[in-house]
Coordinates of C-alpha atoms in Angstrom, one line a residue:
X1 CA 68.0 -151.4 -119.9
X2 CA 67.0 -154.4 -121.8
X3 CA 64.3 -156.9 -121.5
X4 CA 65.1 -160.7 -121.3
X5 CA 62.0 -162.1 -122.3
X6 CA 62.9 -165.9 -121.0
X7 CA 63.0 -164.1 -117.7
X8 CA 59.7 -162.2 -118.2
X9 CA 57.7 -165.9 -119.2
X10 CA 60.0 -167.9 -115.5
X11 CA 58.8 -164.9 -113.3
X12 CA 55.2 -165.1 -114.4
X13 CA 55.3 -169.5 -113.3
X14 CA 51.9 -170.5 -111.3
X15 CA 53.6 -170.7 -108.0
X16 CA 51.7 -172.6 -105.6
X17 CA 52.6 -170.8 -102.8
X18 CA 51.0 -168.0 -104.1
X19 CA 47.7 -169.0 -104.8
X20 CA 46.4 -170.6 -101.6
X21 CA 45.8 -168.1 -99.1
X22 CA 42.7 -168.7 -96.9
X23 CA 41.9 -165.1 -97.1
X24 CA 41.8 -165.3 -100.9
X25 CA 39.6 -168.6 -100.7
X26 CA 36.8 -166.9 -98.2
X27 CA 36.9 -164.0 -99.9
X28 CA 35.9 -165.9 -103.5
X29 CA 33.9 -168.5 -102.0
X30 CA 32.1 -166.4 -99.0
X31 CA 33.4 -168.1 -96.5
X32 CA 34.6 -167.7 -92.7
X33 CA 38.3 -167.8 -93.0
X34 CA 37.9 -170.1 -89.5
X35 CA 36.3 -172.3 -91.4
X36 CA 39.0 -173.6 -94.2
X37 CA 41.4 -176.4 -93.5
X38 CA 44.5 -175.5 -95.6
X39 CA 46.7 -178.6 -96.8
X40 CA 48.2 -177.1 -99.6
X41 CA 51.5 -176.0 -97.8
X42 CA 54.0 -178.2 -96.3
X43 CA 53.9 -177.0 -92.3
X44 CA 54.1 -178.8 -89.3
X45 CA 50.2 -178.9 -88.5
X46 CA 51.0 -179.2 -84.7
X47 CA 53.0 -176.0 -84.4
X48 CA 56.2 -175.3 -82.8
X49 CA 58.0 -176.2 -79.9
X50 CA 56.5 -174.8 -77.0
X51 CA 60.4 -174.3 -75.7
X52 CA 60.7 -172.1 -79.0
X53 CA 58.3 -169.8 -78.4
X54 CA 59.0 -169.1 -74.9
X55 CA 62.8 -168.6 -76.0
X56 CA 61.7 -166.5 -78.5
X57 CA 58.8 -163.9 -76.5
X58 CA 61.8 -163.6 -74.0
X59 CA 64.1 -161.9 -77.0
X60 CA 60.9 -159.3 -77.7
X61 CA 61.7 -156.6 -75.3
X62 CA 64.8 -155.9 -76.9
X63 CA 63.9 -155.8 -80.4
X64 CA 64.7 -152.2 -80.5
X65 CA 68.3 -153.8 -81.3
X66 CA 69.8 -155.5 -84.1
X67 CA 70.8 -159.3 -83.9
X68 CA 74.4 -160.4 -83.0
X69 CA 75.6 -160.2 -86.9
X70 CA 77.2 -163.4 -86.6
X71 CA 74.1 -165.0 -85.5
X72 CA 76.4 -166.5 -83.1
X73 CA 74.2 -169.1 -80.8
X74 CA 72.6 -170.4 -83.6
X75 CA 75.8 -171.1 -85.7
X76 CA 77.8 -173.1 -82.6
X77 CA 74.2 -175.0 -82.1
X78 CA 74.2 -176.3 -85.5
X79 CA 77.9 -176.7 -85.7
X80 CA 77.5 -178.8 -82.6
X81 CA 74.3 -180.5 -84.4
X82 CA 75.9 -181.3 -87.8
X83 CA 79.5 -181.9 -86.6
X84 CA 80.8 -178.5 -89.1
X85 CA 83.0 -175.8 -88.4
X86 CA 81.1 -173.1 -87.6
X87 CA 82.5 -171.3 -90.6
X88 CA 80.6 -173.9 -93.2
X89 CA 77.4 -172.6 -91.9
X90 CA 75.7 -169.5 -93.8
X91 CA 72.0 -168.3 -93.1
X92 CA 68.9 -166.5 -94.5
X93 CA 65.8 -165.4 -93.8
X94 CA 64.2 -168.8 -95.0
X95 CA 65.3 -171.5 -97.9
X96 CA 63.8 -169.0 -100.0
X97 CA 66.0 -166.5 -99.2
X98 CA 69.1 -168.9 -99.1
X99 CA 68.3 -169.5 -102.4
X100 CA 68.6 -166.4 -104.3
X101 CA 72.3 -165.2 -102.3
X102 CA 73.5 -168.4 -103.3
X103 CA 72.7 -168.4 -106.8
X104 CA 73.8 -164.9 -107.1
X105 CA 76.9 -165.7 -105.3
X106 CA 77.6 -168.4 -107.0
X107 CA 76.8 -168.6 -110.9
X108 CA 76.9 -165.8 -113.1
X109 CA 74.6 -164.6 -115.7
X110 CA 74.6 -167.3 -118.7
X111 CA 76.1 -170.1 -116.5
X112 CA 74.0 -173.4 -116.8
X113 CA 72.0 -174.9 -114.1
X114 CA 70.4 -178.3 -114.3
X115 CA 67.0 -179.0 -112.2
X116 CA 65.4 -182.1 -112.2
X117 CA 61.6 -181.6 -112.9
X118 CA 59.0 -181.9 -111.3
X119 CA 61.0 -180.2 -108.0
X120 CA 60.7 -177.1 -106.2
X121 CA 59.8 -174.0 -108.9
X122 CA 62.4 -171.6 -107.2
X123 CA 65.3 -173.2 -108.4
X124 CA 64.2 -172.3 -111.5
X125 CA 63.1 -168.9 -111.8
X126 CA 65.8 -167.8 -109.3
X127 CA 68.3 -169.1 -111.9
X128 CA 66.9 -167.6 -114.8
X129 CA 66.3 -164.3 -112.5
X130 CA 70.0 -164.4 -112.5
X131 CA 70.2 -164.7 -116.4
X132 CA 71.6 -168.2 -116.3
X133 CA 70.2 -171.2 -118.3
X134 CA 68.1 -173.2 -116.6
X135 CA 68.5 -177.2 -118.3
X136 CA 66.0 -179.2 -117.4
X137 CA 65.5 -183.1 -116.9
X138 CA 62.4 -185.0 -116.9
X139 CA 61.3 -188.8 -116.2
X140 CA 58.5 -190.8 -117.9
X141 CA 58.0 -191.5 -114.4
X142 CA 57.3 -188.0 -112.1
X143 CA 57.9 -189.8 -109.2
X144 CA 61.4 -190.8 -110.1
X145 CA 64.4 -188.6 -110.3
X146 CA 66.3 -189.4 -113.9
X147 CA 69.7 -189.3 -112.6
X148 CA 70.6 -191.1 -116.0
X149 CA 69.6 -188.4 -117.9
X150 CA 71.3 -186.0 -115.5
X151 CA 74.8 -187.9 -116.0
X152 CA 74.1 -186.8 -119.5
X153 CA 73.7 -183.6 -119.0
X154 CA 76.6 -183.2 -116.7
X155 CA 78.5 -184.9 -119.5
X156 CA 77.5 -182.8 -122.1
X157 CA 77.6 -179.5 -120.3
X158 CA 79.7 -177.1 -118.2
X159 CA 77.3 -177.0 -115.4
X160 CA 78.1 -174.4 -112.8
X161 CA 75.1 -175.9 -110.3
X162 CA 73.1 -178.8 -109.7
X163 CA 69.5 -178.9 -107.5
X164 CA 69.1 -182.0 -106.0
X165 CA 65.5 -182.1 -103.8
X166 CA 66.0 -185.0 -101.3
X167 CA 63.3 -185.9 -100.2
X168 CA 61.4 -184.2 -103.5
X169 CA 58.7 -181.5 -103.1
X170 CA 56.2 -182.6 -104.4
X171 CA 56.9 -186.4 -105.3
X172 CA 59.0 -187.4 -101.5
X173 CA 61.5 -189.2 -103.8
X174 CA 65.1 -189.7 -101.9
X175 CA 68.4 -189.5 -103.6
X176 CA 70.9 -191.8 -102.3
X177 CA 74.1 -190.1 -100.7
X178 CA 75.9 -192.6 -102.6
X179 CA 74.3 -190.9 -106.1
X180 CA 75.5 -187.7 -104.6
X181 CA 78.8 -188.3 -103.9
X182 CA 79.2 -190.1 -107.1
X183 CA 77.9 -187.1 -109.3
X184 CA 80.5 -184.7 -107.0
X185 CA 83.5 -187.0 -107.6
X186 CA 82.4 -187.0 -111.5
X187 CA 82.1 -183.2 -111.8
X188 CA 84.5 -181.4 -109.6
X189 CA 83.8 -177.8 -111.2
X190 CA 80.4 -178.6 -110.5
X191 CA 78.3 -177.2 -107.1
X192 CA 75.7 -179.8 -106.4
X193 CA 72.7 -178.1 -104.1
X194 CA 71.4 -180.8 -102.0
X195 CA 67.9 -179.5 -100.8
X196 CA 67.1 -181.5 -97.3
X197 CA 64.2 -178.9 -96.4
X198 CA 61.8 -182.1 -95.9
X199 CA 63.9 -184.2 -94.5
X200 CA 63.8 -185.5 -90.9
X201 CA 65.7 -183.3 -89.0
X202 CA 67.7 -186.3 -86.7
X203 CA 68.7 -187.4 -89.8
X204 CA 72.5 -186.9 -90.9
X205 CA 71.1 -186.8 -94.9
X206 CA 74.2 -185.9 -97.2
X207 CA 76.0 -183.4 -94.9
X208 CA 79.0 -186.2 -94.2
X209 CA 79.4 -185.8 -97.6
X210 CA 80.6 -182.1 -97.7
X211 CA 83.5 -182.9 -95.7
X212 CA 85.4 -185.0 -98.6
X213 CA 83.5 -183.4 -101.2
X214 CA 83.5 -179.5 -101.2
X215 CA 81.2 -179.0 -104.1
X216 CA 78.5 -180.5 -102.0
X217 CA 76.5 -178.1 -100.3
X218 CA 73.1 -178.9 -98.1
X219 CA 70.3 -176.7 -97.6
X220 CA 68.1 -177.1 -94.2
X221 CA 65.2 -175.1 -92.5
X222 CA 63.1 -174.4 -89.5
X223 CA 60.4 -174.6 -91.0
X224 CA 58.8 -178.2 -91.6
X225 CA 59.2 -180.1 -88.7
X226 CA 60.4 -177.5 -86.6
X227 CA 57.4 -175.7 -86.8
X228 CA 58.7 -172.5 -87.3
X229 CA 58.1 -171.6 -90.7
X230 CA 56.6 -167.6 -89.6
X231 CA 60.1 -167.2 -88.5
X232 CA 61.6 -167.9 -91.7
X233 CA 64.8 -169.6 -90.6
X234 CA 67.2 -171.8 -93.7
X235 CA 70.8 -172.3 -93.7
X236 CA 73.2 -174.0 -96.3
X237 CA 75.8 -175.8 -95.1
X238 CA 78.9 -175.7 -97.3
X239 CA 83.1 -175.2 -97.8
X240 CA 84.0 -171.9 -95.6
X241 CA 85.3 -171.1 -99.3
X242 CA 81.9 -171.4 -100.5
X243 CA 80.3 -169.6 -97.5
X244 CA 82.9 -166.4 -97.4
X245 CA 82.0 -166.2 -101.1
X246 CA 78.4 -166.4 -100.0
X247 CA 78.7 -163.9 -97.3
X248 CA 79.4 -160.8 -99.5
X249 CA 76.2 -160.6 -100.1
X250 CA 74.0 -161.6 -97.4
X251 CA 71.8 -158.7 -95.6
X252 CA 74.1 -157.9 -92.4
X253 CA 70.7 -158.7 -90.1
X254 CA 68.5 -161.2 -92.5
X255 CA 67.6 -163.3 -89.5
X256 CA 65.8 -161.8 -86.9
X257 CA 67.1 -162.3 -82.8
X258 CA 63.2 -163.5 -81.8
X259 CA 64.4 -166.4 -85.0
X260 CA 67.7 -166.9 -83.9
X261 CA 66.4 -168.4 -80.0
X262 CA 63.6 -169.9 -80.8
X263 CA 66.4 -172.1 -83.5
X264 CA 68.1 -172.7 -81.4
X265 CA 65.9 -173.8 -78.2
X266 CA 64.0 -176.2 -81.0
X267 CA 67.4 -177.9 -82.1
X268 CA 67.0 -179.1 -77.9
X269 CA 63.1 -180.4 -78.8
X270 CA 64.2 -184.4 -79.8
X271 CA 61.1 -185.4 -78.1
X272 CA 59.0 -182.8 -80.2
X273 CA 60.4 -184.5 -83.0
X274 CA 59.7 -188.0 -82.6
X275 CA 56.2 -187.3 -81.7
X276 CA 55.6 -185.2 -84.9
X277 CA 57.3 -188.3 -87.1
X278 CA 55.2 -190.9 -85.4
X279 CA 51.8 -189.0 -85.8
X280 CA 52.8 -188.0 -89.5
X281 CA 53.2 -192.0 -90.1
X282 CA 50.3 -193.2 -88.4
X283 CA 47.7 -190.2 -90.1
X284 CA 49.9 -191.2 -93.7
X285 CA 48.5 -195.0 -93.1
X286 CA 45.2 -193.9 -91.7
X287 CA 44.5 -191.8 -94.9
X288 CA 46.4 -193.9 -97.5
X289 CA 43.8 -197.1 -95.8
X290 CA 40.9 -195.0 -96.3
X291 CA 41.3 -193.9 -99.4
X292 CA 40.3 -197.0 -100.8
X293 CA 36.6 -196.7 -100.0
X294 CA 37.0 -194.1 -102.9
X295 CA 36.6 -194.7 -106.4
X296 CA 40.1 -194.0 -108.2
X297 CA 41.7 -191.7 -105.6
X298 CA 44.8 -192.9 -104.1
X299 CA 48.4 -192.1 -103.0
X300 CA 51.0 -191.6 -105.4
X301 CA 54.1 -191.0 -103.8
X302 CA 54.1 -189.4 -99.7
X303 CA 57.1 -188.2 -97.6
X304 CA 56.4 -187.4 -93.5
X305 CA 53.0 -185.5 -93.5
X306 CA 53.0 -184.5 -97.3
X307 CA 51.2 -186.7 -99.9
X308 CA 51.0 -186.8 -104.1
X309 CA 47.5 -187.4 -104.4
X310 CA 46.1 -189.8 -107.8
X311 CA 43.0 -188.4 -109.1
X312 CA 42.4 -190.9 -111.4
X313 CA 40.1 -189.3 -114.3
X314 CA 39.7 -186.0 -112.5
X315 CA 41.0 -183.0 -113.8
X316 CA 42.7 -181.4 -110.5
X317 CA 42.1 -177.9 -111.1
X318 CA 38.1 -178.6 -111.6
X319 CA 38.9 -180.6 -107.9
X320 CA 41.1 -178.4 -106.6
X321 CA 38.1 -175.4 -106.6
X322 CA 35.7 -177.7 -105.7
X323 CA 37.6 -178.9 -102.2
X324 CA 38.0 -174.8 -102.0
X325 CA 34.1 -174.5 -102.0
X326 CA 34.3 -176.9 -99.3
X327 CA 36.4 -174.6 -97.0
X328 CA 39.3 -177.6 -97.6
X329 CA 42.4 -175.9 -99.6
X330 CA 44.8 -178.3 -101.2
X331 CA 47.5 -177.7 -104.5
X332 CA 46.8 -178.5 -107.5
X333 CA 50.2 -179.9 -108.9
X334 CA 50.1 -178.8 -112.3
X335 CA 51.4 -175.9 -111.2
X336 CA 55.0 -177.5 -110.9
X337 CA 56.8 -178.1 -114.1
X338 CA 56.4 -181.4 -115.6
X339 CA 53.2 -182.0 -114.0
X340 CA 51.2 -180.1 -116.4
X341 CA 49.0 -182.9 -118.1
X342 CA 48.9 -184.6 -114.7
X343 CA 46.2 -185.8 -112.4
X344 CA 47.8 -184.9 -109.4
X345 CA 47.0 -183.0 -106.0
X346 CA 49.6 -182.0 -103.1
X347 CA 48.4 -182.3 -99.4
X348 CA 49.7 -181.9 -96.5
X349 CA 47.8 -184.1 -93.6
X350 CA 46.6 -182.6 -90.5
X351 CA 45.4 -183.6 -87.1
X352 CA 43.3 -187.1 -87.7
X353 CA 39.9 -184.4 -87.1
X354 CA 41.2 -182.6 -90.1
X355 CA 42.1 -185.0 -92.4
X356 CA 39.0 -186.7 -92.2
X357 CA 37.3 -183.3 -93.2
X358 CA 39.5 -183.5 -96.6
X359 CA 38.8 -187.1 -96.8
X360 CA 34.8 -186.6 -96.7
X361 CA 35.9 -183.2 -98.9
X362 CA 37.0 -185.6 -101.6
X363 CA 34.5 -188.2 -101.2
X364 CA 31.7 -185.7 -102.1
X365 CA 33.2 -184.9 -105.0
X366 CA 34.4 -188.8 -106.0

């Protein structure tokens, strides 16, 4: 068996995820694990629907069985939702999950795959996990997607896929549908991956487009807004070709039946919904405002709760385990690709009690 060692240097990325558990940070810093406020991950701070839960308990006794294999609720309730045939809908256990079938389904080892950097690290080091070549595009500007230099690329190379993160993790940058559809007209032997994981969920984003362009596909999840990231529910939506394809390899029972109601019992929580948006964009002002009292520490770039915090002259791993002293966990973002020699920190804001904790976190250390 031979050793890639491209592979071996991708698998061993700093993933943030992976580095912020409150456990790990009481356990360094002495703490009580009640204690710590975590902001580093993107979750919905206010939990799930209470209608989800309730749907889901109610699935518990019977969890002796296996799911309905065609996860069959769920699909007609996001058919309904997205206006899709049900057979454009494919699932996993999480975007995480969706991911790597999808990759593996569709490229094959040594195909090309552009990224746009800085964007989600899985794209990445799934891809080159696969053995394909992973091309990547930077801008002088991280907070701007270089779809110039992406053109390029697509001009230059046979690229099997293309990850678009709209809105961006970590930046919140939007790619316009019309920038989509233009790239998919352009390159027709090209899949474009259109991640919509932070988007707001009542919002159509680019999944009209899959219907005139089939090498469009649009990746959703349960698990910002919704509030059910635990449950680990994504789903891609994409050509039935692209889906049976898809299919062939997706675990027979990767979502769980508890996952599958509480889905679909949230998809009904419109009022949840709004409330979350309109408390995201009210704490978003509150902090951005009060951050000026600070020397040098503002907001960069901010999509719903999630904000791209500007350090100024601080080095962000120095801040980043000073906040975790604190009991206030955050993520440092040189730990996504082309934000190495930033000043950067990723947050996720809170209830307005817990974001002033990170705000009086950061003025200590200002």
């Amino acid at each position: 068996m031979s050793c890639n060692p491209r592979n071996l240097s991708m698998a061993s990325l700093r993933l943030y995820e992976g580095e912020t558990s409150i456990e790990m940070i009481a356990s360094k810093y002495q703490l009580d694990p009640v204690s710590i406020v975590d902001f580093s991950l993107n979750v919905n701070p206010f939990g799930p629907p209470p209608r989800a839960i309730a749907a889901a308990a109610r699935t518990l006794d019977t969890t002796n069985l296996y799911p309905d294999i065609r996860f069959r609720a769920l699909r007609d309730a996001l058919a309904a939702r997205h206006a899709v045939d049900e057979s454009c809908l494919f699932f996993g256990a999480g975007l995480d999950e969706v991911l790597k079938l999808i990759i593996h389904a569709w490229s094959t080892e040594n195909d090309k795959i552009l990224v746009h950097v800085p964007t989600f690290p899985r794209y990445a080091l799934e891809a080159t996990l696969r053995g394909a070549e992973v091309i990547e595009v930077e801008n002088d500007d991280v907070a701007a997607v270089n779809l110039p230099q992406m053109r390029a690329m697509l001009n230059r190379h046979a690229i099997a896929m293309t990850f678009l993160c709209t809105p961006n993790n970590p930046t919140g940058t939007c790619i316009a549908n019309a920038d989509v559809a233009d790239l998919a007209r352009r390159h027709p032997n090209t899949l474009f991956i259109v991640d919509e994981a932070l988007i707001y969920p009542l919002e159509n984003g680019a999944v009209p487009l899959i219907h005139a362009h089939p090498n469009v596909v649009v990746l959703r999840t349960f698990s910002k807004y919704y509030g059910l990231a635990g449950l680990r529910i994504g789903y891609a939506i994409a050509s039935p070709e692209l889906v049976r394809i898809a299919e062939t390899g997706r675990p027979p029972f990767n979502v769980t039946g508890p996952s599958i109601q509480a889905a679909v019992n949230a998809l009904q929580e419109t009022a949840f919904l709004q409330h979350c948006k309109s408390v995201f964009a009210k704490e978003c002002d509150w902090f951005t405002a009060a951050l000026d009292a600070l020397d040098r520490i503002s907001v960069r770039t901010a999509a719903a709760n999630m904000l791209l915090l500007d350090l100024g002259p601080r080095v962000p791993g120095k801040v980043t385990q000073q906040l975790a002293a604190a009991g206030v966990v955050v993520a440092d973002a040189t730990s996504f690709r082309g934000l190495e020699q930033s000043n950067l920190l990723r947050v996720s804001l809170r209830s307005r009690e817990e974001n002033a904790i990170l705000f009086n976190a950061l003025g200590a250390i200002a």
